[in-house]
């Protein structure tokens, strides 16, 4: 299994920065997410989570630091959260943290909806 | 009421253009920051709807479909107005109009439920979440204005306008 590291670029701000590290089990998605063909971007991340939760089976921490995501990205992120919920239900150790800008109250509603839809607990943390 | 044009564009809705336009709108000035954050989110969402669903489109590199349409961002003293206009099938125009009416007649909490239901039941992949119109109303807390204009027996233009209060 390999790590996924995608860096951000000012010329393509619609792609988030991604760092999925299988040795530590810490996964981070950061920046903004509103690319075209959203599913093509997220599919390798979804497959990575599937592989981690079936083969590695150790503690997984997902840190989401997105200041904006379009509704297509929310669908893909929900797919990831549902996988993590399945993993948790099977005894996996999962932690999900959502870092948000306190001047953006709409994001809090969004996270509450993700919790309700996926069934997984999400810890809200204000950006430093 | 005096309108000032912030942005007006007609042509293919490439992501690169949408992103530059959206970022400029978000960083326009130092006032009405919260309203411009909402405008940015709605701008991206509805512009991508044109890109994904306009019946007038370009095919790039034999694969990628880029919708063609129009957008306008205007402001008055107390509101921003964002409009998109694109070609749709007549049958889809009727469905869209009914959808706008349903969204406009729903309270915030009902919209939230609709959004959850729609996202959970959407087929995903290339179809996305199909909740952009609901999201626009939830963010702006204003109803959608829409207009259907006949082109021929097969197609219509669908114009959608979202109002965002500055305060």
Coordinates of C-alpha atoms in Angstrom, one line a residue:
Chain A
X1 CA 0.0 0.0 0.0
X2 CA 1.3 3.5 -0.9
X3 CA 0.7 6.9 0.6
X4 CA -1.3 9.5 -1.4
X5 CA 0.3 12.9 -1.5
X6 CA -1.3 15.6 -3.7
X7 CA 0.0 19.2 -3.4
X8 CA -2.0 22.3 -4.0
X9 CA -1.4 24.8 -6.7
X10 CA -2.5 28.4 -7.1
X11 CA -3.3 27.8 -10.8
X12 CA -5.8 24.9 -9.9
X13 CA -7.3 26.1 -6.5
X14 CA -10.3 23.8 -7.2
X15 CA -8.2 20.7 -6.3
X16 CA -7.6 20.2 -2.5
X17 CA -4.3 19.2 -1.0
X18 CA -4.3 15.5 0.0
X19 CA -2.1 13.5 2.4
X20 CA -3.1 9.9 3.2
X21 CA -0.4 8.2 5.2
X22 CA -0.8 4.5 5.7
X23 CA 2.0 4.2 8.3
X24 CA 0.4 6.7 10.7
X25 CA -3.2 6.2 9.6
X26 CA -3.6 10.0 9.4
X27 CA -5.4 11.3 6.4
X28 CA -5.9 15.0 5.5
X29 CA -7.9 16.8 2.9
X30 CA -7.2 20.5 2.8
X31 CA -8.2 23.6 0.8
X32 CA -11.0 23.8 -1.6
X33 CA -12.8 21.1 -3.7
X34 CA -14.8 22.1 -6.7
X35 CA -13.1 20.3 -9.6
X36 CA -14.8 19.0 -12.8
X37 CA -15.3 15.2 -12.8
X38 CA -15.3 15.1 -9.0
X39 CA -15.7 11.3 -8.8
X40 CA -12.5 10.7 -10.9
X41 CA -10.6 12.8 -8.3
X42 CA -12.1 11.1 -5.3
X43 CA -12.1 7.5 -6.6
X44 CA -8.4 6.8 -5.7
X45 CA -9.1 8.2 -2.2
X46 CA -12.2 6.0 -1.8
X47 CA -10.2 3.0 -3.0
X48 CA -7.3 3.8 -0.6
X49 CA -9.8 3.9 2.4
X50 CA -11.3 0.6 1.2
X51 CA -7.8 -1.0 1.0
X52 CA -6.7 0.4 4.4
X53 CA -9.8 -0.7 6.2
X54 CA -9.6 -4.3 4.8
X55 CA -5.9 -4.9 4.7
X56 CA -4.1 -2.6 7.2
X57 CA -6.9 -2.5 9.7
X58 CA -5.2 -0.1 12.1
X59 CA -6.3 3.2 13.6
X60 CA -7.5 5.8 11.0
X61 CA -7.8 9.5 11.6
X62 CA -9.4 11.7 8.9
X63 CA -8.8 15.5 9.2
X64 CA -10.9 17.6 6.9
X65 CA -9.8 21.2 6.4
X66 CA -11.9 22.3 3.5
X67 CA -13.0 25.9 3.4
X68 CA -15.3 25.2 0.4
X69 CA -16.5 22.1 -1.3
X70 CA -19.2 21.9 -4.0
X71 CA -22.1 19.6 -3.7
X72 CA -20.5 17.0 -6.0
X73 CA -17.6 16.8 -3.6
X74 CA -20.0 16.5 -0.6
X75 CA -21.4 13.3 -2.3
X76 CA -17.9 11.8 -2.6
X77 CA -17.0 12.8 0.9
X78 CA -20.1 11.1 2.1
X79 CA -19.0 7.9 0.4
X80 CA -15.7 8.1 2.4
X81 CA -17.6 8.7 5.7
X82 CA -19.9 5.8 5.0
X83 CA -16.9 3.5 4.5
X84 CA -15.4 4.7 7.8
X85 CA -18.7 4.1 9.5
X86 CA -18.7 0.5 8.2
X87 CA -15.1 0.1 9.4
X88 CA -16.1 1.4 12.9
X89 CA -19.1 -0.9 13.0
X90 CA -16.8 -3.8 12.4
X91 CA -14.6 -2.8 15.3
X92 CA -12.2 -0.4 13.5
X93 CA -10.7 2.6 15.4
X94 CA -11.8 5.7 13.6
X95 CA -11.6 9.4 14.4
X96 CA -13.0 12.2 12.1
X97 CA -12.1 15.8 12.7
X98 CA -13.6 18.7 10.7
X99 CA -11.7 22.0 11.0
X100 CA -13.9 25.0 10.2
X101 CA -13.7 28.7 9.9
X102 CA -15.9 30.2 12.7
X103 CA -17.0 33.0 10.4
X104 CA -18.7 30.4 8.2
X105 CA -21.7 29.1 10.1
X106 CA -23.1 27.3 7.0
X107 CA -20.3 24.8 7.3
X108 CA -21.5 23.7 10.8
X109 CA -24.9 22.8 9.3
X110 CA -23.1 20.9 6.6
X111 CA -21.1 18.9 9.1
X112 CA -24.2 18.1 11.1
X113 CA -25.8 16.8 7.9
X114 CA -22.8 14.6 7.2
X115 CA -23.1 13.1 10.7
X116 CA -26.8 12.4 10.2
X117 CA -26.3 10.9 6.7
X118 CA -23.3 8.8 7.5
X119 CA -24.0 7.9 11.1
X120 CA -20.4 8.6 12.1
X121 CA -19.4 11.1 14.9
X122 CA -17.5 14.1 13.5
X123 CA -15.6 16.4 15.9
X124 CA -15.8 20.1 14.9
X125 CA -12.7 22.1 15.6
X126 CA -12.2 25.8 14.9
X127 CA -9.3 26.8 12.6
X128 CA -6.4 28.3 14.6
Chain B
X1 CA -33.4 50.7 -8.1
X2 CA -30.0 51.1 -9.7
X3 CA -28.1 48.0 -10.9
X4 CA -24.4 47.9 -11.2
X5 CA -22.8 45.1 -13.3
X6 CA -20.0 43.3 -11.6
X7 CA -19.5 40.5 -14.2
X8 CA -21.1 39.5 -17.4
X9 CA -20.0 36.5 -19.5
X10 CA -21.3 34.4 -22.4
X11 CA -19.5 31.3 -23.7
X12 CA -18.2 28.0 -22.6
X13 CA -18.0 27.5 -18.8
X14 CA -14.5 26.1 -18.4
X15 CA -13.5 25.4 -14.8
X16 CA -10.5 27.6 -15.1
X17 CA -12.7 30.6 -16.0
X18 CA -15.3 29.8 -13.3
X19 CA -12.6 29.6 -10.7
X20 CA -11.0 32.9 -11.7
X21 CA -14.4 34.7 -11.9
X22 CA -15.5 33.2 -8.5
X23 CA -12.3 34.1 -6.7
X24 CA -12.5 37.7 -8.0
X25 CA -16.1 38.0 -6.8
X26 CA -15.1 36.6 -3.4
X27 CA -12.2 39.1 -3.1
X28 CA -14.0 42.0 -4.6
X29 CA -13.6 44.4 -1.7
X30 CA -13.5 44.5 2.1
X31 CA -17.2 45.0 2.7
X32 CA -20.1 42.5 2.8
X33 CA -17.6 39.6 3.3
X34 CA -20.2 37.1 4.5
X35 CA -22.5 37.9 1.6
X36 CA -19.6 37.5 -0.9
X37 CA -18.6 34.1 0.6
X38 CA -22.2 33.0 0.0
X39 CA -22.2 34.5 -3.5
X40 CA -18.9 32.6 -4.3
X41 CA -20.4 29.3 -3.2
X42 CA -23.6 29.8 -5.2
X43 CA -21.6 31.1 -8.2
X44 CA -19.5 28.0 -8.3
X45 CA -22.4 25.6 -7.9
X46 CA -24.7 27.1 -10.5
X47 CA -22.0 27.8 -13.0
X48 CA -21.0 24.1 -12.8
X49 CA -24.6 23.2 -13.4
X50 CA -24.4 25.2 -16.7
X51 CA -21.0 23.5 -17.5
X52 CA -22.5 20.0 -16.8
X53 CA -26.0 20.2 -18.1
X54 CA -26.3 22.9 -20.8
X55 CA -27.6 21.4 -24.1
X56 CA -25.3 23.7 -26.0
X57 CA -21.9 22.4 -25.3
X58 CA -18.3 21.9 -26.6
X59 CA -16.5 18.5 -26.6
X60 CA -12.9 19.0 -25.5
X61 CA -10.2 16.4 -26.4
X62 CA -13.0 14.1 -27.6
X63 CA -14.0 13.4 -24.0
X64 CA -14.8 16.4 -21.8
X65 CA -18.2 18.1 -22.1
X66 CA -18.2 21.8 -21.5
X67 CA -21.6 23.6 -21.4
X68 CA -22.1 27.0 -23.0
X69 CA -24.3 29.6 -21.4
X70 CA -24.4 33.1 -19.9
X71 CA -23.9 34.5 -16.4
X72 CA -24.4 37.9 -14.9
X73 CA -23.5 39.2 -11.5
X74 CA -25.1 42.5 -10.6
X75 CA -25.5 44.5 -7.4
X76 CA -27.9 47.1 -5.9
X77 CA -27.5 48.9 -2.6
X78 CA -28.6 46.0 -0.6
X79 CA -28.3 42.8 -2.7
X80 CA -26.2 40.8 -5.1
X81 CA -28.0 39.2 -8.0
X82 CA -26.5 36.2 -9.8
X83 CA -28.1 34.8 -13.0
X84 CA -27.3 31.9 -15.3
X85 CA -28.9 31.2 -18.6
X86 CA -28.5 28.1 -20.7
X87 CA -30.1 25.9 -23.2
X88 CA -32.2 22.9 -21.9
X89 CA -34.6 20.4 -23.4
X90 CA -38.2 21.5 -23.3
X91 CA -39.1 18.5 -21.1
X92 CA -36.2 19.3 -18.7
X93 CA -37.3 22.9 -18.5
X94 CA -40.7 21.8 -17.1
X95 CA -39.0 19.5 -14.6
X96 CA -36.6 22.3 -13.5
X97 CA -39.5 24.8 -13.2
X98 CA -41.4 22.3 -11.0
X99 CA -38.3 21.7 -8.9
X100 CA -37.8 25.5 -8.4
X101 CA -41.4 25.8 -7.3
X102 CA -41.0 23.0 -4.8
X103 CA -37.8 24.4 -3.4
X104 CA -39.3 27.9 -3.2
X105 CA -42.3 26.7 -1.2
X106 CA -40.2 24.7 1.3
X107 CA -39.1 26.0 4.7
X108 CA -35.4 25.8 5.6
X109 CA -35.7 22.5 7.7
X110 CA -37.6 20.9 4.9
X111 CA -34.9 21.9 2.4
X112 CA -32.3 20.4 4.7
X113 CA -34.3 17.1 4.7
X114 CA -34.7 17.3 0.9
X115 CA -30.9 17.8 0.5
X116 CA -30.1 14.8 2.7
X117 CA -32.6 12.6 0.8
X118 CA -31.4 13.7 -2.6
X119 CA -27.7 13.3 -1.7
X120 CA -28.2 9.8 -0.2
X121 CA -30.3 8.7 -3.2
X122 CA -28.2 10.3 -6.0
X123 CA -26.4 7.9 -8.3
X124 CA -23.1 9.7 -7.7
X125 CA -20.2 9.4 -10.2
X126 CA -20.8 11.8 -13.1
X127 CA -24.2 12.8 -11.9
X128 CA -22.9 14.6 -8.8
X129 CA -25.2 15.2 -5.8
X130 CA -28.0 17.1 -7.7
X131 CA -28.6 19.4 -4.8
X132 CA -27.2 22.7 -6.2
X133 CA -30.5 24.5 -6.4
X134 CA -31.5 23.5 -2.8
X135 CA -28.0 24.6 -1.6
X136 CA -28.5 28.0 -3.4
X137 CA -31.7 28.7 -1.5
X138 CA -30.4 27.4 1.8
X139 CA -27.4 29.7 1.5
X140 CA -29.1 32.8 0.2
X141 CA -32.3 32.3 2.3
X142 CA -34.1 33.8 -0.7
X143 CA -36.4 32.2 -3.3
X144 CA -35.2 31.4 -6.8
X145 CA -36.4 33.4 -9.8
X146 CA -36.7 31.5 -13.0
X147 CA -37.8 32.0 -16.6
X148 CA -38.3 29.7 -19.5
X149 CA -37.9 31.1 -23.0
X150 CA -38.9 29.2 -26.1
X151 CA -36.2 28.5 -28.7
X152 CA -37.9 25.9 -31.0
X153 CA -39.9 22.6 -30.6
X154 CA -37.0 20.9 -28.8
X155 CA -35.2 23.4 -26.7
X156 CA -35.7 26.3 -24.4
X157 CA -33.5 28.8 -22.5
X158 CA -33.7 28.4 -18.7
X159 CA -32.7 31.5 -16.7
X160 CA -32.2 31.2 -13.0
X161 CA -31.6 34.1 -10.6
X162 CA -30.5 34.0 -7.0
X163 CA -30.6 37.0 -4.7
X164 CA -28.1 37.4 -1.9
X165 CA -28.7 40.0 0.8
X166 CA -25.6 42.1 1.6
X167 CA -26.4 42.3 5.3

